Amino acid sequence: MKRMFVLSGLLIWACWCNAQTEAPELKAARKAIEASNAIYADLANKGDGSILTRYTDDACLFPPNAAPVCGPDQMAVFFNGGPKVHVTFTIQHLYGDGKTFVTEESFYEMTDLEGKKLDDGKVIVIWKNTRDGWKMYRDMFSSNHPAK
């Protein structure tokens, strides 16, 4: 009996998740997020602060093995100190109402400019719908590999 309850609960949860990802609002949010993710590395590599256009003014990064990085000034320092890389993101799941906030669960792969794999890991981003469109509000990421 307990097993049947768990299985029926899982089926209800699975149906809810599928319904959430099929909602028109989430489909539109996904399209905007995929477009933003596609140009993310190029903006970071410019080194001119243009990467900050992907974030809200009150955004925070939560990098691995480091304190949170909040606000445009701290985030600019963080991005300007980074290496030139290519990053691709593969969205695994989107959660939320698709109107005000959406949480993205993704995997990333990072290569150098010649295509040599440098890292892979996971990302959780809370996106906020602003008057300028979907922007990253909280961005947490970590490697799948031990710290060096």
N, CA and C of each residue as an Amber inpcrd file, in Angstrom:
protein
   444
   0.8220000  -1.1900000   0.0000000   0.0000000   0.0000000   0.0000000
   0.8630000   1.2500000   0.0000000   1.8950000   1.2630000   0.8580000
   2.7860000   2.4230000   0.9220000   3.4730000   2.6410000  -0.4200000
   3.9100000   1.5510000  -1.0400000   4.5780000   1.6360000  -2.3390000
   3.6430000   2.2370000  -3.3870000   2.3800000   1.8410000  -3.3720000
   1.4110000   2.3540000  -4.3270000   1.2030000   3.8610000  -4.1300000
   1.1780000   4.3090000  -2.8690000   1.0360000   5.7310000  -2.5770000
   2.2180000   6.5160000  -3.1260000   3.4140000   5.9800000  -2.9280000
   4.6230000   6.6470000  -3.4310000   4.5970000   6.7150000  -4.9420000
   4.2410000   5.6050000  -5.5940000   4.1840000   5.5950000  -7.0580000
   3.1330000   6.5560000  -7.5820000   1.9610000   6.5970000  -6.9550000
   0.9340000   7.5300000  -7.4250000   1.3700000   8.9670000  -7.1870000
   2.0740000   9.2140000  -6.0640000   2.6090000  10.5540000  -5.8100000
   3.6300000  10.9580000  -6.8500000   4.4760000  10.0180000  -7.2450000
   5.4740000  10.3010000  -8.2850000   4.8070000  10.5860000  -9.6170000
   3.7660000   9.8540000  -9.9350000   3.0480000  10.1020000 -11.1860000
   2.4060000  11.4860000 -11.1830000   1.8090000  11.8640000 -10.0730000
   1.2080000  13.2020000  -9.9790000   2.2890000  14.2660000 -10.1290000
   3.4360000  14.0680000  -9.4400000   4.5390000  15.0250000  -9.5340000
   5.0630000  15.1020000 -10.9610000   5.2170000  13.9610000 -11.6280000
   5.7070000  13.9380000 -13.0070000   4.7490000  14.6740000 -13.9350000
   3.4590000  14.4520000 -13.7490000   2.4720000  15.1490000 -14.5760000
   2.5190000  16.6460000 -14.3280000   2.6710000  17.0570000 -13.0520000
   2.7520000  18.4800000 -12.7310000   3.9720000  19.0990000 -13.3840000
   5.1200000  18.4120000 -13.2990000   6.3540000  18.9400000 -13.9050000
   6.1890000  19.0820000 -15.4090000   5.6090000  18.0660000 -16.0550000
   5.4070000  18.1450000 -17.4950000   4.4470000  19.2640000 -17.8420000
   3.4200000  19.4470000 -17.0520000   2.4780000  20.5370000 -17.3030000
   3.1760000  21.8840000 -17.1530000   4.0610000  21.9970000 -16.1350000
   4.7780000  23.2460000 -15.9270000   5.6830000  23.5690000 -17.1110000
   6.3950000  22.5730000 -17.6440000   7.3220000  22.8440000 -18.7270000
   6.5980000  23.0640000 -20.0520000   5.3410000  22.6720000 -20.1240000
   4.5790000  22.8590000 -21.3470000   3.7670000  24.1590000 -21.3410000
   3.6950000  24.8560000 -20.2120000   2.9260000  26.0900000 -20.1250000
   3.4760000  27.1090000 -21.1220000   2.5940000  27.8380000 -21.8080000
   3.0480000  28.8220000 -22.7940000   4.0140000  29.8560000 -22.2070000
   3.7760000  30.2660000 -20.9560000   4.6540000  31.2490000 -20.3300000
   6.0710000  30.6970000 -20.1620000   6.1730000  29.4160000 -19.7730000
   7.4930000  28.8100000 -19.6130000   8.1710000  28.5730000 -20.9510000
   7.3970000  28.2690000 -21.9710000   7.9810000  28.1110000 -23.3070000
   8.6050000  29.4290000 -23.7680000   7.9110000  30.5330000 -23.5500000
   8.4400000  31.8490000 -23.9360000   9.6690000  32.1940000 -23.1070000
   9.6200000  31.9130000 -21.8080000  10.7740000  32.1720000 -20.9420000
  11.9600000  31.3290000 -21.3800000  11.7340000  30.0560000 -21.6920000
  12.8110000  29.1700000 -22.1460000  13.4910000  29.7350000 -23.3930000
  12.7010000  30.2070000 -24.3270000  13.2430000  30.7610000 -25.5750000
  14.1570000  31.9540000 -25.2720000  13.7160000  32.8380000 -24.3810000
  14.5210000  34.0070000 -24.0150000  15.7890000  33.5900000 -23.2680000
  15.6750000  32.6190000 -22.3740000  16.8180000  32.1580000 -21.5910000
  17.8250000  31.4510000 -22.4910000  17.3540000  30.6160000 -23.4050000
  18.2630000  29.9490000 -24.3390000  19.0140000  30.9670000 -25.1910000
  18.3350000  32.0200000 -25.6260000  18.9970000  33.0620000 -26.4190000
  20.0580000  33.7840000 -25.5890000  19.7340000  34.0910000 -24.3430000
  20.6920000  34.7620000 -23.4710000  21.8970000  33.8670000 -23.1990000
  21.6420000  32.6000000 -22.9200000  22.7320000  31.6630000 -22.6560000
  23.6560000  31.4990000 -23.8640000  23.0960000  31.5740000 -25.0530000
  23.8840000  31.3820000 -26.2690000  24.9270000  32.4800000 -26.4770000
  24.6490000  33.6750000 -25.9990000  25.6000000  34.7790000 -26.1940000
  26.3910000  35.1270000 -24.9310000  26.1380000  34.4080000 -23.8520000
  26.7610000  34.6860000 -22.5500000  28.2890000  34.7210000 -22.6200000
  28.9030000  33.6770000 -23.1400000  30.3700000  33.6000000 -23.1720000
  30.9620000  34.6940000 -24.0490000  30.3270000  34.9750000 -25.1720000
  30.8380000  36.0320000 -26.0390000  30.8570000  37.3740000 -25.3160000
  29.8110000  37.6610000 -24.5590000  29.7730000  38.9080000 -23.7970000
  30.8370000  38.9190000 -22.7050000  31.0060000  37.8040000 -22.0250000
  32.0320000  37.7270000 -20.9760000  33.4200000  37.9430000 -21.5620000
  33.6640000  37.4350000 -22.7510000  34.9770000  37.5450000 -23.3680000
  35.3100000  38.9440000 -23.8660000  34.3180000  39.8020000 -24.0260000
  34.5820000  41.1680000 -24.4720000  35.3430000  41.9770000 -23.4370000
  35.1270000  41.6630000 -22.1640000  35.8340000  42.3740000 -21.1070000
  35.4290000  43.8280000 -20.9490000  34.3030000  44.2150000 -21.5190000
  33.8780000  45.6130000 -21.4390000  32.6490000  45.7980000 -20.5490000
  32.3290000  44.7910000 -19.8070000  31.1780000  44.8960000 -18.9150000
  29.8540000  44.5520000 -19.5570000  29.8510000  44.2350000 -20.8470000
  28.5840000  43.9540000 -21.5160000  27.8960000  42.7000000 -20.9850000
  28.6310000  41.7980000 -20.3390000  28.0200000  40.6150000 -19.7310000
  26.9810000  41.0300000 -18.6820000  27.1880000  42.1870000 -18.0660000
  26.2810000  42.6430000 -17.0080000  24.8850000  42.9390000 -17.5330000
  24.7250000  43.1000000 -18.8510000  23.3960000  43.3300000 -19.4220000
  22.4970000  42.1130000 -19.2810000  23.0600000  40.9550000 -18.9930000
  22.2910000  39.7290000 -18.8050000  21.7380000  39.6150000 -17.3860000
  22.1820000  40.4890000 -16.4860000  21.8400000  40.4130000 -15.0630000
  20.9910000  41.6090000 -14.6350000  20.1830000  41.4160000 -13.5870000
  19.4760000  42.5340000 -12.9710000  20.4940000  43.4070000 -12.2410000
  20.1190000  44.6390000 -11.9400000  21.0260000  45.5490000 -11.2270000
  21.3490000  45.0660000  -9.8140000  20.4580000  44.2580000  -9.2330000
  20.6760000  43.7550000  -7.8750000  21.0380000  42.2670000  -7.8650000
  21.6430000  41.8080000  -8.9540000  21.9960000  40.3900000  -9.0960000
  23.1670000  40.0060000  -8.2000000  23.2550000  38.7100000  -7.9250000
  24.3860000  38.1270000  -7.1960000  24.8440000  36.8590000  -7.8930000
  26.1420000  36.6690000  -7.9330000  26.7620000  35.4160000  -8.3620000
  27.1460000  34.6460000  -7.1150000  27.0500000  33.3300000  -7.1850000
  27.4820000  32.4570000  -6.1030000  28.4870000  31.4600000  -6.6720000
  29.7390000  31.9190000  -6.8910000  30.7500000  31.0320000  -7.4730000
  31.2360000  30.0050000  -6.4630000  31.7860000  28.9010000  -6.9410000
  32.2920000  27.8800000  -6.0190000  33.5240000  28.3730000  -5.2640000
  33.6500000  27.9350000  -4.0290000  34.8380000  28.2220000  -3.2160000
  35.1150000  29.7140000  -3.0680000  34.0630000  30.5180000  -3.0460000
  34.2330000  31.9690000  -2.9460000  32.9860000  32.5870000  -2.3100000
  33.1620000  33.7930000  -1.8100000  32.0410000  34.5470000  -1.2560000
  31.1210000  35.0020000  -2.3880000  29.8500000  35.2950000  -2.0750000
  28.9510000  35.8370000  -3.0960000  29.4990000  37.1350000  -3.6910000
  29.1810000  37.3500000  -4.9460000  29.5940000  38.5410000  -5.6870000
  28.3100000  39.2500000  -6.0980000  28.0390000  40.4290000  -5.5110000
  26.7660000  41.1090000  -5.7350000  26.9640000  42.5130000  -6.2880000
  26.0530000  42.8870000  -7.1680000  26.0450000  44.2350000  -7.7290000
  26.9720000  44.3780000  -8.9220000  26.6980000  45.3590000  -9.7520000
  27.4510000  45.5330000 -10.9950000  28.9510000  45.7610000 -10.7950000
  29.3480000  46.4910000  -9.7740000  30.7730000  46.7710000  -9.5800000
  31.5580000  45.5050000  -9.2610000  31.0670000  44.7290000  -8.2880000
  31.7590000  43.4850000  -7.9280000  31.7080000  42.4690000  -9.0700000
  30.5740000  42.4150000  -9.7550000  30.4450000  41.4600000 -10.8500000
  31.3690000  41.8140000 -12.0100000  31.5570000  43.1090000 -12.2790000
  32.4730000  43.5300000 -13.3450000  33.8930000  43.0710000 -13.0410000
  34.3170000  43.2070000 -11.7890000  35.6540000  42.7500000 -11.3930000
  35.7550000  41.2360000 -11.5850000  34.7320000  40.5100000 -11.1760000
  34.7230000  39.0540000 -11.3090000  34.8880000  38.6450000 -12.7720000
  34.1100000  39.2260000 -13.6650000  34.1570000  38.8300000 -15.0750000
  35.4230000  39.3150000 -15.7760000  35.9110000  40.4890000 -15.4190000
  37.1280000  40.9900000 -16.0670000  38.3540000  40.1610000 -15.7170000
  38.3090000  39.4530000 -14.5990000  39.4440000  38.6380000 -14.2010000
  39.4270000  37.2360000 -14.7730000  38.4130000  36.8900000 -15.5130000
  38.2710000  35.5210000 -16.0060000  38.9880000  35.2610000 -17.3100000
  39.2220000  33.9900000 -17.6100000  39.8830000  33.6170000 -18.8630000
  38.9260000  33.7410000 -20.0490000  39.4870000  33.7920000 -21.2330000
  38.6870000  33.7900000 -22.4590000  38.3060000  32.3410000 -22.7520000
  37.0100000  32.0630000 -22.7840000  36.5220000  30.6950000 -22.9550000
  35.2370000  30.6840000 -23.7830000  34.8660000  29.4960000 -24.2120000
  33.5430000  29.2530000 -24.7870000  32.7720000  28.4360000 -23.7660000
  31.5270000  28.8090000 -23.5330000  30.6780000  28.0680000 -22.6090000
  29.3720000  27.7440000 -23.3180000  28.9520000  26.4980000 -23.1920000
  27.6260000  26.1190000 -23.6810000  26.8020000  25.6360000 -22.4930000
  25.5280000  25.9540000 -22.5280000  24.6050000  25.5760000 -21.4660000
  23.5310000  24.6640000 -22.0420000  23.1860000  23.6360000 -21.3050000
  22.1090000  22.7370000 -21.6900000  21.0780000  22.7520000 -20.5680000
  19.9410000  23.3420000 -20.8600000  18.8800000  23.4390000 -19.8560000
  18.3000000  22.0530000 -19.6020000  18.2520000  21.6850000 -18.3380000
  17.6570000  20.4190000 -17.9320000  16.1990000  20.6090000 -17.5260000
  15.9420000  21.6500000 -16.7380000  14.5940000  21.9090000 -16.2480000
  14.4020000  23.4090000 -16.0320000  13.1720000  23.8610000 -16.2120000
  12.7510000  25.2060000 -15.8230000  11.5760000  25.0570000 -14.8720000
  11.5970000  25.8510000 -13.8160000  10.5210000  25.8240000 -12.8270000
  10.0250000  27.2530000 -12.6290000   8.7680000  27.4160000 -12.3250000
   8.2370000  28.7320000 -12.0020000   6.9760000  29.0320000 -12.7710000
   6.5150000  30.2640000 -12.5990000   5.2600000  30.6460000 -13.2230000
   5.4370000  31.1520000 -14.6520000   6.6700000  31.4300000 -15.0590000
   6.9110000  31.9270000 -16.4030000   6.5040000  33.3630000 -16.5990000
   6.0930000  34.0290000 -15.5150000   5.6490000  35.4190000 -15.5980000
   6.5760000  36.3550000 -14.8370000   6.9460000  35.9880000 -13.6180000
   7.7720000  36.8770000 -12.7950000   9.1650000  36.2990000 -12.5300000
   9.2120000  35.0250000 -12.1110000  10.4880000  34.3670000 -11.8300000
  10.4850000  32.9680000 -12.4310000  11.6570000  32.5460000 -12.8810000
  11.8590000  31.1890000 -13.3790000  13.2040000  30.7130000 -12.8470000
  13.2540000  29.4640000 -12.4210000  14.5080000  28.8570000 -12.0020000
  14.9770000  27.9140000 -13.1020000  16.2020000  28.1180000 -13.5250000
  16.8330000  27.2910000 -14.5530000  17.7990000  26.3180000 -13.8870000
  17.7100000  25.0720000 -14.2540000  18.6610000  24.0380000 -13.8400000
  19.3550000  23.5710000 -15.1140000  20.6690000  23.7990000 -15.2040000
  21.4000000  23.4970000 -16.4320000  22.7260000  22.8190000 -16.1470000
  23.2980000  22.2850000 -17.2070000  24.6800000  21.8170000 -17.2090000
  25.4690000  22.7440000 -18.1110000  26.7570000  22.9090000 -17.8030000
  27.6080000  23.7090000 -18.6890000  28.8260000  22.9050000 -19.0950000
  29.3880000  23.2950000 -20.2250000  30.6780000  22.7840000 -20.6670000
  31.5030000  23.9800000 -21.1110000  32.7310000  24.0370000 -20.6310000
  33.6210000  25.1600000 -20.9250000  34.8450000  24.6410000 -21.6830000
  35.1640000  25.3220000 -22.7870000  36.3590000  24.9930000 -23.5590000
  37.2050000  26.2490000 -23.7310000  38.4970000  26.0450000 -24.0430000
  39.3120000  27.2080000 -24.3860000  38.9420000  27.6320000 -25.8050000
  39.5700000  28.6830000 -26.3020000  39.1920000  29.2160000 -27.6100000
  39.5500000  28.2720000 -28.7540000  40.4170000  27.2880000 -28.4890000
  40.7630000  26.2900000 -29.5060000  39.8670000  25.0590000 -29.4270000
  38.9620000  25.0070000 -28.4520000  38.0280000  23.9010000 -28.3320000
  38.4250000  22.8180000 -27.3440000  39.5360000  22.9830000 -26.6250000
  39.9580000  21.9940000 -25.6310000  39.0850000  22.1400000 -24.3840000
  38.5100000  21.0210000 -23.9300000  37.6170000  21.0520000 -22.7710000
  38.3900000  21.4290000 -21.5110000  37.8720000  22.4440000 -20.8130000
  38.4710000  22.9140000 -19.5730000  37.6880000  22.4700000 -18.3440000
  36.3600000  22.4030000 -18.4770000  35.5360000  22.1050000 -17.3080000
  34.1270000  21.7670000 -17.7570000  33.3890000  21.1340000 -16.8570000
  31.9540000  20.9480000 -17.0100000  31.3580000  20.9700000 -15.6090000
  30.0890000  21.3440000 -15.5460000  29.4670000  21.4580000 -14.2330000
  27.9840000  21.7350000 -14.3360000  27.4590000  22.2770000 -13.2400000
  26.0280000  22.5360000 -13.1550000  25.7740000  23.9780000 -12.7240000
  24.5640000  24.4270000 -13.0760000  24.1700000  25.8140000 -12.8590000
  22.7310000  25.8470000 -12.3580000  22.4830000  26.7140000 -11.3910000
  21.1180000  27.0520000 -10.9870000  21.0150000  28.5720000 -11.1090000
  20.0870000  29.0340000 -11.9160000  19.8880000  30.4740000 -12.1000000
  18.4360000  30.8090000 -11.8020000  18.2280000  31.8410000 -11.0030000
  16.8960000  32.3960000 -10.8220000  16.8100000  33.5940000 -11.7620000
  15.9090000  33.5160000 -12.7130000  15.6840000  34.5670000 -13.6930000
  14.5040000  35.4220000 -13.2430000  14.6320000  36.7170000 -13.4540000
  13.5790000  37.6670000 -13.0840000  13.0960000  38.3570000 -14.3580000
  11.8020000  38.4330000 -14.5180000  11.2400000  39.1180000 -15.6840000
  11.1800000  40.6090000 -15.3760000  11.9620000  41.3990000 -16.0830000
  12.0430000  42.8440000 -15.8780000  11.4030000  43.5640000 -17.0570000
  11.3290000  44.8520000 -16.9830000  10.7810000  45.6190000 -18.1200000
  11.6680000  45.4900000 -19.3520000  12.9200000  45.0430000 -19.1570000
  13.8430000  44.8140000 -20.2670000  13.9410000  43.3370000 -20.6410000
  13.0300000  42.5220000 -20.1340000  13.0290000  41.1000000 -20.4500000
  13.6170000  40.2710000 -19.3160000  13.8500000  39.0020000 -19.5870000
  14.3650000  38.0680000 -18.5890000  15.8320000  38.3500000 -18.3160000
  16.1450000  38.5420000 -17.0270000  17.5120000  38.8200000 -16.5820000
  17.8560000  37.8710000 -15.4380000  19.1440000  37.5490000 -15.3150000
  19.5940000  36.7020000 -14.2200000  19.5980000  37.5020000 -12.9240000
  18.9820000  36.9440000 -11.8920000  18.8730000  37.5720000 -10.5900000
  19.8180000  36.9060000  -9.5860000  19.8870000  35.6010000  -9.6150000
  20.8220000  34.8210000  -8.8000000  21.4270000  33.7530000  -9.6930000
  22.7510000  33.5870000  -9.6200000  23.4770000  32.6980000 -10.5140000
  24.4720000  31.8860000  -9.6960000  24.1890000  30.5870000  -9.5360000
  25.0510000  29.7030000  -8.7570000  25.5830000  28.6090000  -9.6750000
  26.8820000  28.3580000  -9.6040000  27.4790000  27.3740000 -10.4950000
  28.6400000  26.6870000  -9.7940000  28.9050000  25.4610000 -10.2280000
  30.0480000  24.7250000  -9.6820000  30.4770000  23.6440000 -10.6530000
  31.7370000  23.3280000 -10.5910000  32.3400000  22.2970000 -11.4240000
  31.9060000  20.9050000 -10.9560000  31.9640000  19.9730000 -11.8620000
  31.7440000  18.5760000 -11.5060000  33.0380000  17.9110000 -11.0280000
  34.1220000  18.6760000 -10.9350000  35.4340000  18.1390000 -10.6060000
  35.9570000  18.7500000  -9.3020000  36.8350000  18.0420000  -8.5950000
  37.3810000  18.5880000  -7.3500000  38.1200000  19.9060000  -7.5790000
  38.1010000  20.7730000  -6.5680000  38.8300000  22.0420000  -6.6440000
  40.3220000  21.7420000  -6.8060000  40.9830000  22.5680000  -7.5880000
  42.4250000  22.3700000  -7.8370000  43.2450000  23.2100000  -6.8890000
